[in-house]
Coordinates of C-alpha atoms (C1' of nucleotides) in Angstrom, one line a residue:
Chain A
M9 CA 0.0 0.0 0.0
S10 CA 2.9 2.3 0.7
P11 CA 5.2 3.6 -2.1
T12 CA 8.0 1.5 -0.5
P13 CA 9.5 -0.7 -3.2
P14 CA 8.8 -4.4 -2.4
A15 CA 12.0 -5.9 -1.2
A16 CA 12.1 -9.6 -2.3
A17 CA 9.4 -9.5 -4.9
P18 CA 10.1 -11.3 -8.2
P19 CA 11.2 -9.1 -11.1
P20 CA 8.1 -7.2 -12.1
A21 CA 8.5 -7.7 -15.8
A22 CA 6.3 -5.3 -17.6
T23 CA 4.9 -8.1 -19.8
A24 CA 4.2 -10.5 -16.9
A25 CA 0.5 -11.3 -17.1
P26 CA -1.4 -11.9 -13.9
G27 CA -1.5 -15.4 -12.4
G28 CA 2.1 -16.0 -11.2
P29 CA 5.5 -16.5 -12.7
T30 CA 5.7 -17.4 -16.3
R31 CA 6.7 -21.0 -15.8
E32 CA 3.8 -21.7 -13.5
R33 CA 1.4 -20.1 -15.9
I34 CA 2.6 -22.2 -18.8
L35 CA 2.3 -25.3 -16.6
A36 CA -1.2 -24.5 -15.7
A37 CA -2.2 -23.8 -19.2
A38 CA -0.6 -27.0 -20.4
T39 CA -2.3 -29.0 -17.7
H40 CA -5.6 -27.8 -18.9
E41 CA -4.9 -28.2 -22.6
F42 CA -3.5 -31.7 -22.3
A43 CA -6.3 -32.8 -20.0
E44 CA -8.9 -31.4 -22.4
R45 CA -7.5 -32.6 -25.7
G46 CA -5.0 -35.3 -24.9
Y47 CA -1.4 -35.4 -25.8
D48 CA -1.9 -35.7 -29.6
G49 CA -4.7 -33.2 -29.6
A50 CA -2.9 -30.6 -27.5
R51 CA -1.3 -27.7 -29.4
I52 CA 1.8 -26.0 -28.2
D53 CA 0.5 -22.8 -29.7
A54 CA -2.7 -23.0 -27.8
I55 CA -0.9 -23.6 -24.5
G56 CA 1.3 -20.5 -25.2
R57 CA -1.7 -18.4 -26.0
A58 CA -3.6 -19.5 -22.9
A59 CA -0.5 -18.7 -20.8
G60 CA -0.1 -15.3 -22.4
V61 CA 3.2 -16.1 -24.0
N62 CA 4.4 -17.6 -27.4
K63 CA 5.8 -20.9 -28.4
A64 CA 9.4 -19.7 -28.3
L65 CA 9.2 -18.8 -24.6
L66 CA 7.6 -22.1 -23.8
Y67 CA 10.6 -23.8 -25.4
Y68 CA 12.8 -21.6 -23.2
Y69 CA 11.3 -23.2 -20.1
F70 CA 10.7 -26.8 -21.3
P71 CA 12.8 -28.9 -23.7
N72 CA 9.9 -30.2 -25.7
K73 CA 6.2 -31.2 -25.7
G74 CA 6.8 -34.7 -24.4
E75 CA 8.8 -33.6 -21.3
L76 CA 6.3 -30.8 -20.5
Y77 CA 3.6 -33.3 -20.6
R78 CA 5.4 -35.9 -18.6
G79 CA 6.4 -33.5 -15.9
L80 CA 2.9 -32.3 -15.3
V81 CA 1.3 -35.7 -15.4
L82 CA 3.7 -36.9 -12.7
E83 CA 2.9 -33.9 -10.6
Q84 CA -0.9 -34.3 -10.9
I85 CA -0.7 -38.0 -10.2
A86 CA 1.4 -37.4 -7.1
A87 CA -1.5 -35.2 -5.9
I88 CA -3.7 -38.3 -5.9
G89 CA -1.2 -40.1 -3.7
R90 CA -1.1 -37.2 -1.2
Q91 CA -4.9 -36.9 -1.2
L92 CA -5.4 -40.7 -0.6
A93 CA -2.7 -40.8 2.0
A94 CA -4.3 -37.9 3.9
A95 CA -7.5 -39.9 4.0
D96 CA -5.8 -42.5 6.0
E97 CA -4.2 -40.1 8.6
D98 CA -6.5 -41.0 11.4
E99 CA -6.1 -44.8 10.8
L100 CA -9.8 -45.4 11.2
P101 CA -11.3 -48.9 10.6
A102 CA -11.1 -50.0 7.0
P103 CA -14.7 -49.2 5.9
E104 CA -14.5 -45.7 7.2
T105 CA -11.1 -45.2 5.6
L106 CA -12.4 -46.5 2.3
T107 CA -15.3 -44.1 2.5
R108 CA -12.9 -41.2 3.2
M109 CA -10.8 -42.2 0.3
I110 CA -13.7 -42.3 -2.1
E111 CA -14.7 -38.8 -0.9
A112 CA -11.1 -37.7 -1.3
I113 CA -11.2 -38.7 -5.0
V114 CA -14.3 -36.6 -5.8
D115 CA -12.8 -33.7 -3.8
L116 CA -9.6 -33.9 -5.7
G117 CA -11.7 -34.0 -8.9
A118 CA -13.3 -30.8 -7.9
E119 CA -10.1 -29.1 -7.0
R120 CA -8.1 -30.3 -9.9
P121 CA -10.4 -31.4 -12.7
A122 CA -7.4 -32.3 -14.9
V123 CA -6.4 -35.2 -12.7
P124 CA -8.9 -37.8 -13.6
L125 CA -8.7 -36.8 -17.3
L126 CA -5.0 -37.1 -17.4
V127 CA -5.0 -40.4 -15.5
L128 CA -7.6 -42.0 -17.7
R129 CA -5.9 -40.8 -20.9
E130 CA -2.6 -42.0 -19.8
V131 CA -4.0 -45.4 -18.8
L132 CA -5.6 -45.7 -22.2
N133 CA -2.2 -45.1 -23.6
G134 CA -0.5 -47.7 -21.5
W135 CA 1.5 -45.0 -19.7
G136 CA 3.2 -44.6 -23.0
H137 CA 4.5 -41.1 -22.3
L138 CA 6.2 -42.0 -19.0
R139 CA 9.6 -43.5 -18.4
D140 CA 10.4 -46.7 -16.6
E141 CA 11.8 -44.8 -13.7
D142 CA 8.5 -43.0 -13.1
F143 CA 6.7 -46.2 -12.1
P144 CA 7.7 -46.5 -8.5
G145 CA 6.0 -43.2 -7.9
L146 CA 2.9 -44.4 -9.8
F147 CA 2.7 -47.5 -7.6
A148 CA 2.6 -45.4 -4.5
T149 CA -0.6 -44.0 -5.8
A150 CA -2.2 -47.4 -6.3
R151 CA -1.4 -48.6 -2.9
P152 CA -3.6 -46.7 -0.4
I153 CA -6.9 -48.3 -1.4
A154 CA -5.5 -51.7 -1.9
D155 CA -3.8 -51.6 1.5
T156 CA -6.9 -50.4 3.2
V157 CA -8.9 -53.3 1.7
A158 CA -6.2 -55.7 2.7
R159 CA -6.3 -54.3 6.2
G160 CA -10.1 -54.8 6.4
V161 CA -9.7 -58.4 5.2
A162 CA -7.0 -59.0 7.8
A163 CA -9.2 -57.5 10.5
G164 CA -12.1 -59.7 9.6
A165 CA -14.3 -56.8 8.5
F166 CA -14.2 -57.6 4.8
R167 CA -14.6 -60.8 2.8
P168 CA -11.3 -62.2 1.5
V169 CA -11.2 -60.4 -1.9
P170 CA -8.1 -59.5 -3.9
P171 CA -7.3 -55.9 -2.8
L172 CA -6.3 -55.0 -6.4
Y173 CA -9.8 -55.8 -7.6
A174 CA -11.3 -53.3 -5.2
H175 CA -8.8 -50.7 -6.2
L176 CA -9.5 -51.1 -9.9
M177 CA -13.2 -51.0 -9.3
I178 CA -13.2 -47.9 -7.2
M179 CA -10.7 -46.0 -9.3
G180 CA -12.5 -47.0 -12.5
A181 CA -15.9 -46.1 -11.2
M182 CA -14.9 -42.7 -9.7
N183 CA -12.7 -41.6 -12.6
F184 CA -15.3 -42.6 -15.1
F185 CA -17.9 -40.6 -13.2
L186 CA -15.7 -37.5 -13.0
V187 CA -14.6 -37.4 -16.6
S188 CA -18.0 -38.3 -18.1
A189 CA -19.7 -35.1 -16.8
P190 CA -19.5 -33.2 -20.0
A191 CA -20.5 -36.2 -22.1
R192 CA -23.5 -36.8 -19.9
A193 CA -24.3 -33.1 -20.0
R194 CA -24.5 -33.1 -23.7
G195 CA -26.5 -36.3 -23.7
S196 CA -29.1 -35.1 -21.3
R197 CA -29.4 -31.8 -23.1
L198 CA -30.2 -33.7 -26.3
V199 CA -32.7 -36.0 -24.8
G200 CA -34.2 -33.7 -22.2
Q201 CA -33.5 -35.8 -19.2
P202 CA -32.4 -33.5 -16.3
D203 CA -31.4 -36.4 -14.1
M204 CA -28.1 -37.0 -15.7
D205 CA -25.7 -34.9 -13.7
P206 CA -25.7 -36.1 -10.1
D207 CA -23.8 -34.3 -7.4
P208 CA -20.3 -35.8 -7.0
R209 CA -20.7 -36.2 -3.3
A210 CA -23.9 -38.1 -3.8
F211 CA -22.3 -40.5 -6.2
A212 CA -19.3 -40.9 -3.8
R213 CA -21.8 -41.8 -1.1
F214 CA -23.5 -44.3 -3.4
V215 CA -20.2 -46.0 -4.2
S216 CA -18.9 -46.1 -0.7
D217 CA -22.2 -47.6 0.5
L218 CA -22.1 -50.2 -2.2
V219 CA -18.5 -51.1 -1.5
T220 CA -18.7 -51.3 2.2
R221 CA -21.9 -53.3 2.1
G222 CA -20.6 -55.5 -0.7
L223 CA -17.3 -56.1 1.0
A224 CA -18.7 -56.9 4.4
V225 CA -18.2 -60.5 5.7
D226 CA -21.6 -60.9 7.2
P227 CA -23.8 -58.5 5.4
A228 CA -25.6 -57.8 8.7
A229 CA -22.3 -56.7 10.2
S230 CA -22.1 -53.8 7.8
T231 CA -22.7 -51.0 10.3
R232 CA -24.1 -47.9 8.6
I233 CA -21.5 -45.2 8.6
P234 CA -23.1 -41.9 9.4
H235 CA -22.1 -39.5 6.7
P236 CA -21.2 -36.1 7.9
G237 CA -24.1 -33.8 7.3
A238 CA -26.6 -36.6 6.6
T239 CA -30.0 -35.6 7.9
A240 CA -31.5 -39.0 8.0
Chain B
M15 CA -11.5 -76.4 -57.3
S16 CA -12.7 -76.8 -60.9
P17 CA -11.7 -74.4 -63.7
T18 CA -15.4 -73.4 -63.8
P19 CA -15.5 -69.6 -63.4
P20 CA -17.2 -68.7 -60.1
A21 CA -20.7 -67.4 -60.8
A22 CA -21.6 -64.9 -58.2
A23 CA -18.2 -64.4 -56.6
P24 CA -17.1 -60.8 -56.0
P25 CA -14.7 -59.4 -58.5
P26 CA -11.4 -61.3 -57.8
A27 CA -9.2 -58.3 -58.2
A28 CA -5.7 -59.5 -58.4
T29 CA -4.6 -57.0 -55.7
A30 CA -7.3 -57.9 -53.2
A31 CA -5.5 -58.9 -50.1
P32 CA -7.0 -61.6 -47.8
G33 CA -9.4 -60.7 -45.1
G34 CA -12.5 -59.7 -47.1
P35 CA -13.6 -56.9 -49.3
T36 CA -11.6 -53.7 -49.3
R37 CA -14.1 -51.6 -47.5
E38 CA -14.3 -54.0 -44.6
R39 CA -10.6 -54.3 -44.3
I40 CA -10.2 -50.5 -44.1
L41 CA -12.9 -50.4 -41.4
A42 CA -11.2 -53.1 -39.4
A43 CA -7.8 -51.5 -39.7
A44 CA -9.3 -48.1 -38.8
T45 CA -11.1 -49.5 -35.8
H46 CA -7.8 -50.9 -34.5
E47 CA -5.8 -47.7 -35.2
F48 CA -8.4 -45.3 -33.6
A49 CA -8.8 -47.5 -30.6
E50 CA -5.1 -47.8 -30.0
R51 CA -4.1 -44.2 -30.7
G52 CA -7.2 -42.1 -30.4
Y53 CA -8.7 -39.8 -33.0
D54 CA -5.8 -37.3 -33.0
G55 CA -3.1 -39.9 -32.7
A56 CA -4.5 -42.1 -35.5
R57 CA -2.8 -41.7 -38.9
I58 CA -4.7 -42.2 -42.2
D59 CA -1.5 -43.5 -43.7
A60 CA -1.2 -46.2 -41.0
I61 CA -4.7 -47.3 -41.5
G62 CA -4.2 -47.7 -45.2
R63 CA -1.0 -49.6 -44.7
A64 CA -2.6 -52.0 -42.2
A65 CA -5.5 -52.5 -44.6
G66 CA -3.1 -53.2 -47.5
V67 CA -4.2 -50.1 -49.5
N68 CA -3.1 -46.5 -49.8
K69 CA -4.6 -43.3 -48.7
A70 CA -6.2 -42.5 -52.0
L71 CA -8.3 -45.6 -51.9
L72 CA -9.4 -45.0 -48.4
Y73 CA -10.7 -41.6 -49.5
Y74 CA -12.6 -43.4 -52.3
Y75 CA -14.6 -45.3 -49.7
F76 CA -14.9 -42.7 -47.0
P77 CA -15.3 -38.9 -47.3
N78 CA -12.8 -38.0 -44.6
K79 CA -11.1 -39.0 -41.3
G80 CA -14.0 -37.7 -39.1
E81 CA -16.7 -39.6 -40.9
L82 CA -14.7 -42.8 -41.0
Y83 CA -14.2 -42.5 -37.3
R84 CA -17.8 -41.6 -36.5
G85 CA -19.2 -44.5 -38.5
L86 CA -17.1 -47.1 -36.8
V87 CA -17.6 -45.7 -33.3
L88 CA -21.4 -45.9 -33.7
E89 CA -21.1 -49.4 -35.0
Q90 CA -19.0 -50.6 -32.1
I91 CA -21.2 -48.9 -29.6
A92 CA -24.2 -50.5 -31.1
A93 CA -22.5 -53.8 -30.4
I94 CA -22.6 -53.0 -26.6
G95 CA -26.3 -52.4 -26.9
R96 CA -26.9 -55.7 -28.6
Q97 CA -24.7 -57.6 -26.1
L98 CA -26.5 -56.0 -23.1
A99 CA -29.9 -56.6 -24.5
A100 CA -29.1 -60.2 -25.2
A101 CA -28.2 -60.6 -21.5
D102 CA -31.7 -59.8 -20.6
E103 CA -33.4 -62.2 -23.1
D104 CA -34.4 -64.7 -20.4
E105 CA -35.9 -61.9 -18.2
L106 CA -34.4 -63.4 -15.1
P107 CA -34.6 -61.6 -11.7
A108 CA -32.6 -58.4 -11.6
P109 CA -29.6 -59.7 -9.7
E110 CA -29.0 -62.5 -12.1
T111 CA -29.6 -60.3 -15.1
L112 CA -27.1 -57.7 -13.7
T113 CA -24.6 -60.5 -13.3
R114 CA -25.1 -61.6 -16.9
M115 CA -24.7 -58.1 -18.1
I116 CA -21.4 -57.7 -16.3
E117 CA -20.2 -60.9 -17.9
A118 CA -21.5 -59.7 -21.2
I119 CA -19.3 -56.7 -20.9
V120 CA -16.1 -58.7 -20.4
D121 CA -17.0 -61.1 -23.1
L122 CA -17.5 -58.2 -25.5
G123 CA -14.2 -56.8 -24.4
A124 CA -12.6 -60.1 -25.4
E125 CA -14.3 -60.4 -28.7
R126 CA -13.9 -56.7 -29.6
P127 CA -11.1 -55.1 -27.7
A128 CA -11.6 -51.9 -29.5
V129 CA -15.0 -51.3 -27.9
P130 CA -14.0 -50.2 -24.4
L131 CA -11.2 -48.1 -25.7
L132 CA -13.3 -46.2 -28.2
V133 CA -16.1 -45.7 -25.6
L134 CA -13.7 -44.3 -23.0
R135 CA -11.9 -42.1 -25.5
E136 CA -15.1 -40.7 -26.8
V137 CA -16.5 -40.1 -23.3
L138 CA -13.3 -38.3 -22.4
N139 CA -14.0 -36.2 -25.4
G140 CA -17.5 -35.4 -24.5
W141 CA -18.7 -37.3 -27.5
G142 CA -17.1 -34.5 -29.5
H143 CA -16.9 -36.5 -32.7
L144 CA -20.5 -37.5 -32.8
R145 CA -23.5 -35.5 -34.1
D146 CA -26.6 -34.6 -32.3
E147 CA -28.7 -37.2 -34.2
D148 CA -26.4 -40.0 -33.0
F149 CA -27.5 -39.6 -29.4
P150 CA -30.8 -41.5 -29.3
G151 CA -28.7 -44.6 -30.4
L152 CA -26.2 -43.9 -27.6
F153 CA -29.0 -43.8 -25.0
A154 CA -30.3 -47.2 -26.0
T155 CA -26.9 -48.5 -24.9
A156 CA -27.1 -46.8 -21.5
R157 CA -30.5 -48.2 -20.7
P158 CA -30.3 -52.0 -20.1
I159 CA -28.3 -51.8 -16.9
A160 CA -30.3 -48.8 -15.5
D161 CA -33.5 -50.5 -16.4
T162 CA -32.5 -53.7 -14.7
V163 CA -31.6 -51.9 -11.5
A164 CA -34.9 -50.1 -11.6
R165 CA -36.7 -53.3 -12.1
G166 CA -34.8 -54.8 -9.1
V167 CA -35.8 -51.8 -7.0
A168 CA -39.4 -52.0 -8.0
A169 CA -39.4 -55.7 -7.2
G170 CA -38.1 -55.0 -3.7
A171 CA -34.9 -56.9 -4.4
F172 CA -32.7 -53.8 -4.4
R173 CA -32.4 -50.8 -2.2
P174 CA -33.9 -47.7 -3.7
V175 CA -30.8 -46.3 -5.5
P176 CA -30.7 -44.1 -8.6
P177 CA -30.4 -46.6 -11.5
L178 CA -28.1 -44.2 -13.3
Y179 CA -25.5 -44.4 -10.5
A180 CA -25.4 -48.1 -10.8
H181 CA -25.0 -47.9 -14.5
L182 CA -22.1 -45.4 -14.2
M183 CA -20.4 -47.4 -11.5
I184 CA -20.6 -50.7 -13.5
M185 CA -19.6 -49.2 -16.8
G186 CA -16.8 -47.2 -15.3
A187 CA -15.4 -50.2 -13.4
M188 CA -15.6 -52.6 -16.2
N189 CA -14.3 -50.4 -18.9
F190 CA -11.4 -49.2 -16.7
F191 CA -10.5 -52.8 -16.0
L192 CA -10.6 -53.7 -19.7
V193 CA -8.6 -50.8 -21.0
S194 CA -6.0 -50.8 -18.2
A195 CA -4.6 -54.2 -19.0
P196 CA -1.6 -52.9 -21.0
A197 CA -0.9 -50.2 -18.5
R198 CA -1.0 -52.7 -15.7
A199 CA 1.1 -55.2 -17.6
R200 CA 3.9 -52.6 -18.0
G201 CA 3.5 -51.6 -14.4
S202 CA 3.8 -55.1 -13.0
R203 CA 6.7 -55.9 -15.3
L204 CA 8.6 -52.9 -14.0
V205 CA 7.9 -53.7 -10.3
G206 CA 8.0 -57.5 -10.6
Q207 CA 4.5 -58.1 -9.1
P208 CA 2.9 -60.9 -11.1
D209 CA -0.5 -60.4 -9.5
M210 CA -1.5 -57.5 -11.6
D211 CA -3.3 -59.0 -14.5
P212 CA -6.4 -60.8 -13.2
D213 CA -8.6 -62.9 -15.4
P214 CA -11.5 -60.8 -16.8
R215 CA -14.1 -63.3 -15.7
A216 CA -12.7 -63.3 -12.2
F217 CA -13.0 -59.6 -12.1
A218 CA -16.5 -59.7 -13.5
R219 CA -17.4 -62.1 -10.7
F220 CA -15.9 -59.8 -8.1
V221 CA -17.9 -56.9 -9.4
S222 CA -21.2 -58.7 -9.8
D223 CA -20.8 -60.1 -6.3
L224 CA -20.1 -56.7 -4.9
V225 CA -22.9 -55.1 -6.8
T226 CA -25.6 -57.6 -6.0
R227 CA -24.6 -57.8 -2.3
G228 CA -24.2 -54.0 -2.1
L229 CA -27.6 -53.4 -3.7
A230 CA -29.6 -56.0 -1.7
V231 CA -32.3 -54.5 0.6
D232 CA -31.7 -56.8 3.5
P233 CA -28.1 -57.9 3.2
A234 CA -29.1 -61.4 4.4
A235 CA -31.5 -61.7 1.5
S236 CA -28.6 -61.5 -1.0
T237 CA -28.8 -65.1 -2.1
R238 CA -25.6 -66.3 -3.5
I239 CA -25.9 -66.8 -7.2
P240 CA -24.1 -69.9 -8.3
H241 CA -21.7 -69.0 -11.0
P242 CA -21.7 -71.4 -13.9
G243 CA -18.6 -73.6 -13.6
A244 CA -18.0 -72.6 -10.0
T245 CA -16.5 -75.6 -8.1
A246 CA -17.3 -74.4 -4.6
Chain C
dG19 C1' 13.2 -13.5 -20.5
dT20 C1' 10.6 -12.4 -24.2
dC21 C1' 9.6 -11.6 -29.0
dT22 C1' 9.3 -12.2 -34.5
dA23 C1' 10.2 -14.9 -38.2
dT24 C1' 11.1 -19.1 -40.2
dA25 C1' 13.0 -23.8 -41.0
dC26 C1' 11.6 -28.5 -41.2
dT27 C1' 8.2 -32.2 -40.9
dT28 C1' 4.1 -34.6 -41.0
dC29 C1' -0.5 -35.1 -42.2
dG30 C1' -5.1 -34.9 -44.4
dA31 C1' -6.8 -34.6 -48.7
dT32 C1' -6.9 -34.4 -54.0
dA33 C1' -5.6 -34.8 -59.0
dG34 C1' -5.3 -37.7 -62.5
dA35 C1' -3.4 -42.0 -64.8
dC36 C1' -4.5 -46.9 -65.4
Chain D
dG24 C1' -11.2 -49.8 -57.9
dT25 C1' -6.6 -49.0 -57.3
dC26 C1' -2.4 -46.6 -57.7
dT27 C1' 1.5 -42.6 -57.9
dA28 C1' 2.4 -38.1 -57.1
dT29 C1' 1.7 -33.9 -55.0
dC30 C1' -0.6 -29.8 -52.9
dG31 C1' -1.5 -27.0 -49.0
dA32 C1' -2.3 -26.6 -44.1
dA33 C1' -0.8 -27.2 -39.7
dG34 C1' 2.4 -28.4 -36.3
dT35 C1' 6.9 -28.8 -33.5
dA36 C1' 10.9 -26.7 -32.9
dT37 C1' 14.8 -23.2 -33.5
dA38 C1' 17.5 -19.0 -34.9
dG39 C1' 18.4 -14.7 -33.6
dA40 C1' 17.1 -9.8 -32.4
dC41 C1' 16.0 -7.1 -28.3

DNA sequence: GTCTATACTTCGATAGAC
DNA sequence: GTCTATCGAAGTATAGAC
């Protein structure tokens, strides 16, 4: 507020558009573009334009399209790992933890819509844009759900199912739900069914109910977990 | 076998490669290429080469890349509708029908590996390559599972859940499983975990168990459905 | 750090002979 | 119906000035 020159502020380049340092703006624009159009559909030019710079500057910060893509995919996927791990902080019983993880997935989808898109696109691609050394990191992301299911099985709360199956089912269902919103929107608009775009939290509740009930050893033992904010 | 000239045989063009009439070969090659690489990643040239023809001939049969793609996507998606409808032929109770539909999905995935890939890619794209008039056909595909769940709810066999949710969950889980096989294969190869590539039928069994148990009104009422060929 | 201008390549699509 | 040859647009990447 005072005329005092800011001491440690970054170089206030006259051209610098709002939204942070150039590199970050490029990264954000690229994340959006790649998520929306896929690797092959994304255009370097469009990324530059969205970031308020031109191609040449983009190549000043990143070696090429592939490395730009790879870097941001790894970053976004790491976010899933953090989110999932955070859902297990309290070390609650397996069913509650699973419920939290499923909620964490839709929350992340709301915060970072690019994540499920990038994940699904890259899975379709067989992780074709990642290097071998990236895989240990990927696996860290796959573990939380599987580990939680395994814990539930060990504790006698869940039937003895392969934890990987549960992981695939949950990730598949949640990611599909998250990425299909635009497709469903167009569909319902064209057929006039307003029902087609459920609230993500409602869908998360449906899935966690289904999973905890479906995994319970004795179905009767599946104690209803009160959802925060549930009125009934 | 005899020197008698074949009467109604199609013109035995000397260049005709094995595998059926040219148009069909192009369609098959295109289906594979588009499924594998996506619309933007697919190359007209590669399709031609795989079909044993050249670009020019491809454009003799199809007006352009977009229409070639659109036509084959609609055809493959229609196959899901047929497969799902066939699973309801016997009009069994809802849980059994659902189980059959889930099996039908993995069976179709084995017969036509392109189907789940094309569906998922197109959903990610918001059906961006289809026209408005294609949507009634799309919806026919979405109905069987939802209708079956609705029937189960009406019959008192299932809890009152939104049928759409169940449809999304099942399609998401199954498609994700089917398309992630290569990704999982690479992952497990790099980490040395052999567990990662479960048999599709086993996964289908897991999902249908989970769904029928999870949907049952009174958990105890969820009668175990004997799977054909199950030993125990 | 940021821009303009451009080199090089690939790709979808067409012309025209056979 | 099928091919060879090629056009023109678009795309990634770079050179070089400021």
